[in-house]
Structures are given as structure tokens and as C-alpha cells.
Short mmCIF file of C-alpha atoms in Angstrom, two decimals:
data_model
loop_
_atom_site.label_atom_id
_atom_site.label_comp_id
_atom_site.label_asym_id
_atom_site.label_seq_id
_atom_site.Cartn_x
_atom_site.Cartn_y
_atom_site.Cartn_z
CA ARG K 1 -13.01 10.08 107.45
CA GLN K 2 -12.01 13.97 107.56
CA VAL K 3 -8.98 12.98 105.11
CA GLN K 4 -11.53 11.27 102.73
CA TYR K 5 -13.86 14.23 102.78
CA LEU K 6 -11.12 16.91 102.09
CA THR K 7 -9.73 14.70 99.35
CA ILE K 8 -13.02 14.63 97.69
CA GLY K 9 -13.55 18.19 98.00
CA LEU K 10 -10.07 18.89 96.62
CA GLY K 11 -10.95 16.77 93.45
CA GLU K 12 -13.82 18.47 92.90
CA ALA K 13 -12.29 21.87 93.15
CA GLN K 14 -9.70 20.97 90.85
CA ARG K 15 -12.33 19.64 88.34
CA LEU K 16 -14.45 23.08 88.62
CA GLN K 17 -11.06 24.74 88.15
CA ARG K 18 -10.20 22.99 84.97
CA LEU K 19 -13.81 23.74 83.85
CA ILE K 20 -13.50 27.18 84.40
CA GLU K 21 -10.16 27.61 82.79
CA ASP K 22 -11.63 25.67 79.61
CA LEU K 23 -14.44 28.13 79.25
CA LEU K 24 -12.16 30.97 79.65
CA ALA K 25 -9.90 29.64 77.12
CA LEU K 26 -12.78 28.82 74.55
CA SER K 27 -14.09 32.29 75.07
CA ARG K 28 -10.70 33.83 74.35
CA LEU K 29 -10.39 31.55 71.30
CA GLU K 30 -13.80 32.33 69.97
CA SER K 31 -13.56 35.91 70.15
CA GLY K 32 -10.11 36.18 68.69
CA GLN K 33 -8.95 37.84 71.82
CA PHE K 34 -5.74 35.92 72.10
CA ARG K 35 -2.47 36.43 70.56
CA LEU K 36 -0.35 33.35 69.63
CA GLN K 37 3.08 33.29 71.59
CA THR K 38 4.93 31.69 68.72
CA ARG K 39 8.40 30.35 68.50
CA PRO K 40 10.42 28.09 66.54
CA VAL K 41 9.15 24.26 67.45
CA ARG K 42 9.75 20.71 66.09
CA LEU K 43 6.42 19.01 66.28
CA ASP K 44 7.97 15.60 66.62
CA GLN K 45 9.90 16.50 69.51
CA VAL K 46 6.81 17.84 71.30
CA ALA K 47 4.71 14.95 70.42
CA SER K 48 7.24 12.44 71.49
CA ALA K 49 7.87 13.90 75.07
CA LEU K 50 3.98 13.96 75.42
CA VAL K 51 3.52 10.27 74.31
CA THR K 52 6.41 9.12 76.80
CA GLY K 53 4.57 11.09 79.70
CA PHE K 54 1.35 9.53 78.77
CA ALA K 55 3.03 5.83 78.60
CA GLU K 56 4.15 6.34 82.18
CA ARG K 57 0.75 7.53 83.40
CA TYR K 58 -1.24 4.77 81.43
CA PRO K 59 0.86 1.60 81.32
CA ALA K 60 -2.35 -0.30 80.39
CA PHE K 61 -2.12 0.98 76.96
CA GLY K 62 0.50 0.46 74.33
CA PHE K 63 1.87 3.99 73.13
CA ARG K 64 3.58 4.25 69.97
CA PHE K 65 5.11 7.27 68.46
CA SER K 66 6.62 7.65 64.64
CA ALA K 67 7.96 10.70 62.64
CA LEU K 68 8.17 10.49 58.91
CA GLY K 69 9.89 12.84 56.47
CA ASN K 70 12.15 15.41 57.48
CA ILE K 71 10.17 17.12 60.16
CA PRO K 72 10.71 21.00 59.74
CA VAL K 73 10.88 23.79 62.51
CA LEU K 74 7.42 25.54 62.71
CA GLU K 75 6.72 28.93 64.23
CA VAL K 76 3.67 27.77 66.71
CA ASP K 77 2.51 28.51 69.89
CA GLU K 78 4.03 25.39 71.65
CA ASP K 79 1.71 25.66 74.66
CA LEU K 80 -1.34 25.74 72.68
CA VAL K 81 -0.54 23.13 70.08
CA SER K 82 0.55 20.90 73.22
CA GLN K 83 -2.83 21.38 74.66
CA VAL K 84 -4.35 20.20 71.37
CA LEU K 85 -2.02 16.95 71.64
CA VAL K 86 -2.87 16.45 75.35
CA ASN K 87 -6.57 16.77 74.53
CA LEU K 88 -6.38 14.08 71.76
CA LEU K 89 -4.29 11.66 73.88
CA SER K 90 -6.61 12.09 76.74
CA ASN K 91 -9.72 11.36 74.56
CA ALA K 92 -8.00 8.23 73.29
CA VAL K 93 -7.38 6.94 76.77
CA LYS K 94 -10.62 7.94 77.73
CA TYR K 95 -12.62 6.38 74.99
CA SER K 96 -10.81 3.04 74.95
CA PRO K 97 -12.23 1.23 77.94
CA GLN K 98 -10.45 -1.93 76.91
CA GLY K 99 -7.05 -0.35 76.45
CA GLY K 100 -5.02 -1.32 73.40
CA GLN K 101 -2.77 0.84 71.11
CA VAL K 102 -2.57 4.33 70.98
CA GLU K 103 -0.36 5.63 67.98
CA VAL K 104 0.96 9.06 67.18
CA GLN K 105 2.60 9.85 63.97
CA VAL K 106 3.93 13.15 62.54
CA GLN K 107 4.48 13.51 58.93
CA ALA K 108 5.76 16.23 56.68
CA ASP K 109 5.06 16.83 53.28
CA GLY K 110 7.05 20.12 52.50
CA GLN K 111 3.96 22.42 52.81
CA SER K 112 2.65 21.17 56.08
CA VAL K 113 3.04 18.89 59.01
CA ARG K 114 0.41 16.52 59.78
CA VAL K 115 -0.18 14.91 63.18
CA SER K 116 -2.53 12.17 63.83
CA VAL K 117 -3.43 10.44 66.98
CA SER K 118 -5.24 6.79 66.46
CA ASP K 119 -6.79 4.53 69.22
CA GLN K 120 -8.56 1.41 69.05
CA GLY K 121 -11.77 2.65 71.36
CA ILE K 122 -15.49 2.86 70.71
CA GLY K 123 -15.33 4.91 67.67
CA ILE K 124 -17.61 7.72 66.37
CA PRO K 125 -20.60 7.14 64.32
CA LYS K 126 -20.29 9.32 60.76
CA ASP K 127 -23.22 11.29 61.30
CA LYS K 128 -21.79 12.75 64.47
CA TYR K 129 -18.76 14.07 62.50
CA PRO K 130 -20.15 17.35 61.77
CA TYR K 131 -20.60 18.32 65.31
CA ILE K 132 -17.71 16.91 67.57
CA PHE K 133 -15.72 19.96 67.27
CA ASP K 134 -18.80 22.23 68.50
CA ARG K 135 -18.61 23.40 72.09
CA PHE K 136 -20.40 21.42 74.72
CA TYR K 137 -21.20 18.63 72.27
CA ARG K 138 -20.71 15.01 73.30
CA VAL K 139 -21.43 11.74 71.20
CA ASP K 140 -24.24 10.37 73.47
CA ASN K 141 -23.75 6.84 74.54
CA SER K 142 -23.22 4.78 77.68
CA LEU K 143 -19.37 5.45 77.93
CA THR K 144 -19.41 9.37 77.61
CA ARG K 145 -22.36 9.21 80.17
CA THR K 146 -19.74 7.65 82.67
CA THR K 147 -16.51 9.80 81.69
CA GLY K 148 -15.91 13.09 82.60
CA GLY K 149 -15.68 16.33 80.51
CA ILE K 150 -18.45 18.47 78.86
CA GLY K 151 -17.53 18.85 75.43
CA LEU K 152 -14.88 21.59 75.28
CA GLY K 153 -11.50 19.82 74.49
CA LEU K 154 -12.36 19.42 70.71
CA ALA K 155 -13.74 22.83 70.11
CA ASN K 156 -10.53 24.28 71.91
CA ALA K 157 -8.62 22.16 69.66
CA ARG K 158 -10.15 23.40 66.58
CA TYR K 159 -9.94 27.04 67.46
CA ILE K 160 -6.24 26.45 68.29
CA VAL K 161 -5.24 24.57 65.01
CA GLU K 162 -7.52 27.23 63.05
CA GLY K 163 -5.62 30.34 64.81
CA HIS K 164 -2.67 28.71 63.31
CA GLY K 165 -3.77 28.39 59.74
CA GLY K 166 -4.31 24.63 59.95
CA ALA K 167 -7.36 22.25 59.87
CA ILE K 168 -8.40 19.39 62.08
CA TRP K 169 -10.69 16.47 61.31
CA VAL K 170 -11.59 12.96 62.27
CA GLU K 171 -11.65 9.62 60.73
CA SER K 172 -13.45 6.92 62.64
CA ALA K 173 -15.99 4.02 62.47
CA GLU K 174 -18.07 3.10 65.46
CA GLY K 175 -16.35 0.27 67.32
CA GLN K 176 -13.45 0.49 65.66
CA GLY K 177 -11.61 3.32 66.98
CA SER K 178 -10.85 7.04 65.88
CA ARG K 179 -8.13 8.66 64.25
CA PHE K 180 -7.86 12.38 64.76
CA ILE K 181 -5.69 14.48 62.41
CA PHE K 182 -4.59 18.04 62.43
CA VAL K 183 -2.45 19.69 59.93
CA LEU K 184 -0.31 22.91 60.36
CA PRO K 185 1.22 24.76 57.35
CA VAL K 186 5.06 25.21 57.17
CA GLN K 187 4.83 28.87 56.58
CA ARG K 188 2.12 30.56 58.72
CA ARG K 189 1.05 34.00 57.17
CA GLU K 190 0.93 36.61 60.11
CA PRO K 191 -2.44 38.45 60.56
CA SER K 192 -2.49 42.00 59.44
CA ASP K 193 -3.28 45.03 62.06
CA SER K 194 -6.85 45.18 60.43
CA GLU K 195 -7.20 41.18 61.20
CA ALA K 196 -5.79 41.31 64.89
#
């Protein structure tokens, strides 16, 4: 019984720690008090490694990765961009209670690299699109009320992507799954001293 209670306590402490870390990260991102630690990164390699890890942790899902075009090296903060992908993959699993396919695609067109994460989950009503990247916002339905989270992941993802000069959006139909897409430019403009 002691082990059971300690295990529950540890799990709750870890959940609170993640919440605090998310709040601190969001605060830094919103205020612009973060500096990107950029280095040359291939997004297809980052995404492929993350998909492999998720496939091992969630064997009930079918994970599929593809890369289209000649994926260029980008100057990005690998940790932060990985955080965006982890959030999107976690949401794909969380909001697909029946399992199904999760597809990750990385595509280049010369000016930008586009990453999409698609699932076969519950989907998002179109009238909720304007709000899902707001902090603390969660679509209100029976599944979101039973799953963890307080609505910071997509807000963090938006700030990270926009901080890299990119954009993020969703395409979805209620009951038919969701596709989250973000695009990062091949040439990222460095902020001037007055903007930093």
C-alpha cells in the first residue's frame, strides 16, 4: 500500500513539474525573453527519430513517416522544434482513442520546409480553429474532459514556430481526424539588436 501511495504521489509530482515547466516556457516565449539556440538541423531526421520512438511506446497505433523532396538543412533550435513535434504527436495519440494511423510528412519546396502530423482521431470543429492555439484553450468534449493537459502545448508550439519565422495551422473535420501543419522558412532572418 505504501508503494502504491508513493507511486501515485510521484506521478502527481511529475505532472505538476511538467505543468510548471510548460507555464515557464510559455511565459518566456510570450515575452520574447528567449534566444534561439540555432544550429544546422535536418527536420526529416529529427521527425523520423521521434516517430520511431512514438511507435515503440504506442504499439496500438500505426506510425508512418515520409519525406518528399530534397530536405535542406535549416538553422533552427532543435530542442524547441522537437518540442513542437512531440506535442503534435502526443495530441495525435491522446485524441485518437480508437488508435489508427498517425502520419508524419516532411516536405521541401525550395523556400520552406513543411511538416504535417495527421491522425484519425476525433477531429476539431471548424468554429474552434481560431482558438486552439490560445493558451489554456481546450475543445470541450467528453474526451478532452477525461484526458490530461491544460491547453498549453499548442500555444507553446505556435510561439516556437513563429519565433523561427514560420506559421502553424490545423486542417480538420469533426469525427474525421486532424492534420496539424507547420512551415519553417529555409532562410531565417536574424532579429536585429532593436528587436532582440
